[in-house]
Tab-separated table of C-alpha atoms in Angstrom:
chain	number	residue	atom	x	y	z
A	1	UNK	CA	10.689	53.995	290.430
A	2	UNK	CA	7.781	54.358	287.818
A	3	UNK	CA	9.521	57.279	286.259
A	4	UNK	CA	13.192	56.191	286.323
A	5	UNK	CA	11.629	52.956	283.821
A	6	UNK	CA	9.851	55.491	281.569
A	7	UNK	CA	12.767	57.497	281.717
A	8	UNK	CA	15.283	54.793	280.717
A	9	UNK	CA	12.489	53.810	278.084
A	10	UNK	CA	12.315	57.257	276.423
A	11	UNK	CA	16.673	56.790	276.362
A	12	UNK	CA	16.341	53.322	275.110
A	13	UNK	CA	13.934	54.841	272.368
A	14	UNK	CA	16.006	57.570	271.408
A	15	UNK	CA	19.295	55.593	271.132
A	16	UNK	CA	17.477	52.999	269.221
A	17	UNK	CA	16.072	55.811	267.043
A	18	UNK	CA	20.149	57.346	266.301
A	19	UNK	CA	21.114	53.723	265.851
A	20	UNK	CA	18.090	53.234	262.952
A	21	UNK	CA	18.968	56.653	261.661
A	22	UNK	CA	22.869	55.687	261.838
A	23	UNK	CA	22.276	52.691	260.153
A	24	UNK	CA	19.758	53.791	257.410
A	25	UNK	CA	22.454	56.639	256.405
A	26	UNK	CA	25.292	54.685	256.739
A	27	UNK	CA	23.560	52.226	253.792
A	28	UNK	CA	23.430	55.795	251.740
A	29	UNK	CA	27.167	56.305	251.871
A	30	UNK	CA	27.417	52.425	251.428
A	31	UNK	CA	25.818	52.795	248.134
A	32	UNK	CA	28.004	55.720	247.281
A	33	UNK	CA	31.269	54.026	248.328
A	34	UNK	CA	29.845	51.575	246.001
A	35	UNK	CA	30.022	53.586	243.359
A	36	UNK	CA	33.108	55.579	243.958
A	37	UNK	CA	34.915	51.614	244.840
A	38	UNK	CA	33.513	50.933	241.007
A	39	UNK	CA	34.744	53.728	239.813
A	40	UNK	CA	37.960	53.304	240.949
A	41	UNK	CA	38.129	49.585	240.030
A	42	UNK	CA	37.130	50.616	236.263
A	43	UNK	CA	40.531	53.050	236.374
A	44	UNK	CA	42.463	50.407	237.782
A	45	UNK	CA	41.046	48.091	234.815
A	46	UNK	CA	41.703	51.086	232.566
A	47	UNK	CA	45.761	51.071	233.658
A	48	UNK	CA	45.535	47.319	233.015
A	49	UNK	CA	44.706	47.676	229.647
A	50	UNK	CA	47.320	50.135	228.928
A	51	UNK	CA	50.235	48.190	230.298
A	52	UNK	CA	48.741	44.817	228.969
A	53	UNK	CA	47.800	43.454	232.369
A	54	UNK	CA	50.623	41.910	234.882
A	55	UNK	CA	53.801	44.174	233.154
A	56	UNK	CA	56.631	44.764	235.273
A	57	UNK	CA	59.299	47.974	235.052
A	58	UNK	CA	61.260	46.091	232.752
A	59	UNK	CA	58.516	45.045	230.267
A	60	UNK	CA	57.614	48.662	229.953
A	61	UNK	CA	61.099	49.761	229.470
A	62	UNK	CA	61.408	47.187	226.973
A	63	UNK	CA	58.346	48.016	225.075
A	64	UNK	CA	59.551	51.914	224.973
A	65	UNK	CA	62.653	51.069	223.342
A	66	UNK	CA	60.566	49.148	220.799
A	67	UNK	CA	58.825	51.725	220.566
A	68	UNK	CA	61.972	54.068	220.231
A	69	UNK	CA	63.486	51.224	217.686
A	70	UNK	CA	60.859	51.383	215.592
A	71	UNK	CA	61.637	55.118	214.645
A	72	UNK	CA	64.402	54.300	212.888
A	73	UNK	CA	64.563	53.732	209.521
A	74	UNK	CA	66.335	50.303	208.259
A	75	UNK	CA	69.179	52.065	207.045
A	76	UNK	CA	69.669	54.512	210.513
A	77	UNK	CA	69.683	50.977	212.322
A	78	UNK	CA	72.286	49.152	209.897
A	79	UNK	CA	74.056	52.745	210.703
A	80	UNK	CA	74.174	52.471	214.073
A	81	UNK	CA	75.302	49.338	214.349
A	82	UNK	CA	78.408	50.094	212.051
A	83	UNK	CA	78.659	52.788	213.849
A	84	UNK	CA	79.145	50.805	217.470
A	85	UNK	CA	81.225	48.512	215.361
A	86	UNK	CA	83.497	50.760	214.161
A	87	UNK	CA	83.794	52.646	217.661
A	88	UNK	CA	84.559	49.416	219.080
A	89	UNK	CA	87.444	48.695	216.371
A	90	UNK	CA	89.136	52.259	217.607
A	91	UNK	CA	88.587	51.183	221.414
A	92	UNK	CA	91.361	47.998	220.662
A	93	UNK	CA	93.366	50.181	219.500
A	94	UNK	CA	96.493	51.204	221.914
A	95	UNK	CA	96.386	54.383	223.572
A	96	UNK	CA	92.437	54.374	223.065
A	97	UNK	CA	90.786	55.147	225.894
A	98	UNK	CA	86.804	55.109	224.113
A	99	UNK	CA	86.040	56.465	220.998
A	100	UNK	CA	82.381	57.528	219.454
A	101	UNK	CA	81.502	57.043	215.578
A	102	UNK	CA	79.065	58.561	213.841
A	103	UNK	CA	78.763	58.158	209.761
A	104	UNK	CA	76.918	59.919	207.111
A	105	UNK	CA	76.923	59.036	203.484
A	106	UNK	CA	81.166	58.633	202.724
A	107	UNK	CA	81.908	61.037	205.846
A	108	UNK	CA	83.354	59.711	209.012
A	109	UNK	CA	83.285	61.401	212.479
A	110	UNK	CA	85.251	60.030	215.076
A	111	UNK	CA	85.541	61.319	218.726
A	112	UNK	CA	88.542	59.358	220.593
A	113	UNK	CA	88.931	59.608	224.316
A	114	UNK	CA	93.427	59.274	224.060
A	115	UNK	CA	95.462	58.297	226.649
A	116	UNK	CA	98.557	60.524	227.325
A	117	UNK	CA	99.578	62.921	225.092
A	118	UNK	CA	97.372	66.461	224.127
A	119	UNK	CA	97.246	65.766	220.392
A	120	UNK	CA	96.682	62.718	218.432
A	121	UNK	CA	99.980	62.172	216.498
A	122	UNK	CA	99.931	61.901	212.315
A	123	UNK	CA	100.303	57.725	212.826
A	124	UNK	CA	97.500	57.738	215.518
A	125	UNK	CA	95.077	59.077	213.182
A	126	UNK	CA	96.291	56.920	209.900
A	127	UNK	CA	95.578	54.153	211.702
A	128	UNK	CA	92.436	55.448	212.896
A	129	UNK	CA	91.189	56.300	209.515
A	130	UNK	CA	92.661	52.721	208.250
A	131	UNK	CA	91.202	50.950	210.574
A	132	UNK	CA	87.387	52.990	209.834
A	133	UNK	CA	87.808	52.957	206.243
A	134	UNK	CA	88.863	48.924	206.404
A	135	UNK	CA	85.745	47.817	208.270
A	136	UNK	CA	83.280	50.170	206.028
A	137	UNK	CA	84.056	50.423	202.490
A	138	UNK	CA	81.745	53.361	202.330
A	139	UNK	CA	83.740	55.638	203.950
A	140	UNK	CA	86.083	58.134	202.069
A	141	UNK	CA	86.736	60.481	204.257
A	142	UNK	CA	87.367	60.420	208.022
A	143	UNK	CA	87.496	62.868	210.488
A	144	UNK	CA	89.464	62.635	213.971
A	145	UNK	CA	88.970	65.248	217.284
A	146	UNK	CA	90.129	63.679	220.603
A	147	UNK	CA	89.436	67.262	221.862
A	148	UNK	CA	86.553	66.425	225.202
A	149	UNK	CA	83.311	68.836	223.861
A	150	UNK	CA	83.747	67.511	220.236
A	151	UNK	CA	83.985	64.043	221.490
A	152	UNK	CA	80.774	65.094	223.740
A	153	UNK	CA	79.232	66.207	220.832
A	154	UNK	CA	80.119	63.496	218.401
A	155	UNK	CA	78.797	60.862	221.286
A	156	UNK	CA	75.115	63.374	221.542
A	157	UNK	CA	74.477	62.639	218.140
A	158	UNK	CA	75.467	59.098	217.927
A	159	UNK	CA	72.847	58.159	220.763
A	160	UNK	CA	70.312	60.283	219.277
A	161	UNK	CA	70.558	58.132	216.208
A	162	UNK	CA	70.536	55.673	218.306
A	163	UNK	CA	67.536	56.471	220.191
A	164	UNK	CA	65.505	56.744	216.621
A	165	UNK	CA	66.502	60.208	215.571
A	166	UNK	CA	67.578	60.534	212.012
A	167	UNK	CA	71.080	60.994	210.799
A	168	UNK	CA	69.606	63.608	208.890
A	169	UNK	CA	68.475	65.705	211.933
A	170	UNK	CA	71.826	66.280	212.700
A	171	UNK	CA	73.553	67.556	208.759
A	172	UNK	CA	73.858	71.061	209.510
A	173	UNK	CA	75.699	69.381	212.835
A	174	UNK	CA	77.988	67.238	210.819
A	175	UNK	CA	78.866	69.995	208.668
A	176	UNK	CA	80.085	72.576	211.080
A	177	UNK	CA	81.810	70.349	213.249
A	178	UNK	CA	83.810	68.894	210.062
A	179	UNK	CA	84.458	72.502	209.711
A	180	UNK	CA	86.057	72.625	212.804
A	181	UNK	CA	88.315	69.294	212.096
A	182	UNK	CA	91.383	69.025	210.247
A	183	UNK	CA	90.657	66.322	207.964
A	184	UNK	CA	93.763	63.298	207.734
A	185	UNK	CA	94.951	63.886	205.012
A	186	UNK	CA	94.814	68.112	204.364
């Protein structure tokens, strides 16, 4: 019976040993968690500071497009919006599906998305440059394409300018697709 007690003593000793050793170890990583936790924390403070604390998706969003906005130059923004105006003047027209403006110096682009027929008939098009050369006095010459990958194209460059590109990114653009429009009035 003698030995069973020192027996369970030595296995009371040893567990209480592991346990000390667990423990003692187990403060080690502690400290190192510690650390690593800290670490951590200090990123998360470091994303705080670039999105300016509690932002949500749309704050961001909205602070990229100032961003973006502020690109532009004061006369690529008074552009655009005569630009959307004048896109928007086409679009009330009948027989006008959508249309897509873009200007640059007295030149006029316009891509028109036209209900029925192929081509855009002679009065379509006088009334389309009337109506462009009415609401911007600027504008002396105007050039109409209701054909679907100059209207595409038209549109690209007109949300690039949009986006904070410069009109003047896009000249040698301009030029050949005026190239490939009949100007009203040739």
């Amino acid at each position: 019976m003698l030995n069973k007690i020192k027996s369970l003593g030595i296995i009371f000793l040893i567990i209480l040993m592991i346990s000390i050793i667990s423990i003692g170890c187990q403060n080690d990583d502690t400290d190192t968690n510690d650390d690593a936790n800290e670490e951590m924390d200090n990123e998360d403070n470091k994303d705080e500071d670039m999105t300016d604390g509690d932002m949500t998706d749309e704050d961001m969003d909205s602070e990229m497009t100032d961003e973006e906005d502020s690109n532009m130059t004061n006369e690529d923004e008074d552009m655009d919006m005569n630009n959307e105006s004048l896109a928007n003047s086409i679009v009330e027209m009948d027989g006008i599906n959508d249309a897509t403006v873009v200007t640059m110096d007295e030149i006029a682009l316009v891509g028109v998305d036209f209900n029925g027929e192929d081509k855009i008939s002679d009065d379509m098009k006088k009334d389309i440059e009337s109506k462009i050369k009415e609401k911007s006095d600027k504008i002396s010459k105007v050039y109409i394409s209701n054909e679907p990958d100059m209207y595409d194209r038209i549109n690209t460059i007109s949300n690039d300018v949009r986006n904070g590109n410069p009109i003047d990114d896009f000249s040698d653009d301009i030029s050949e697709m005026i190239e490939n429009i009949t100007p009203n009035g040739k």
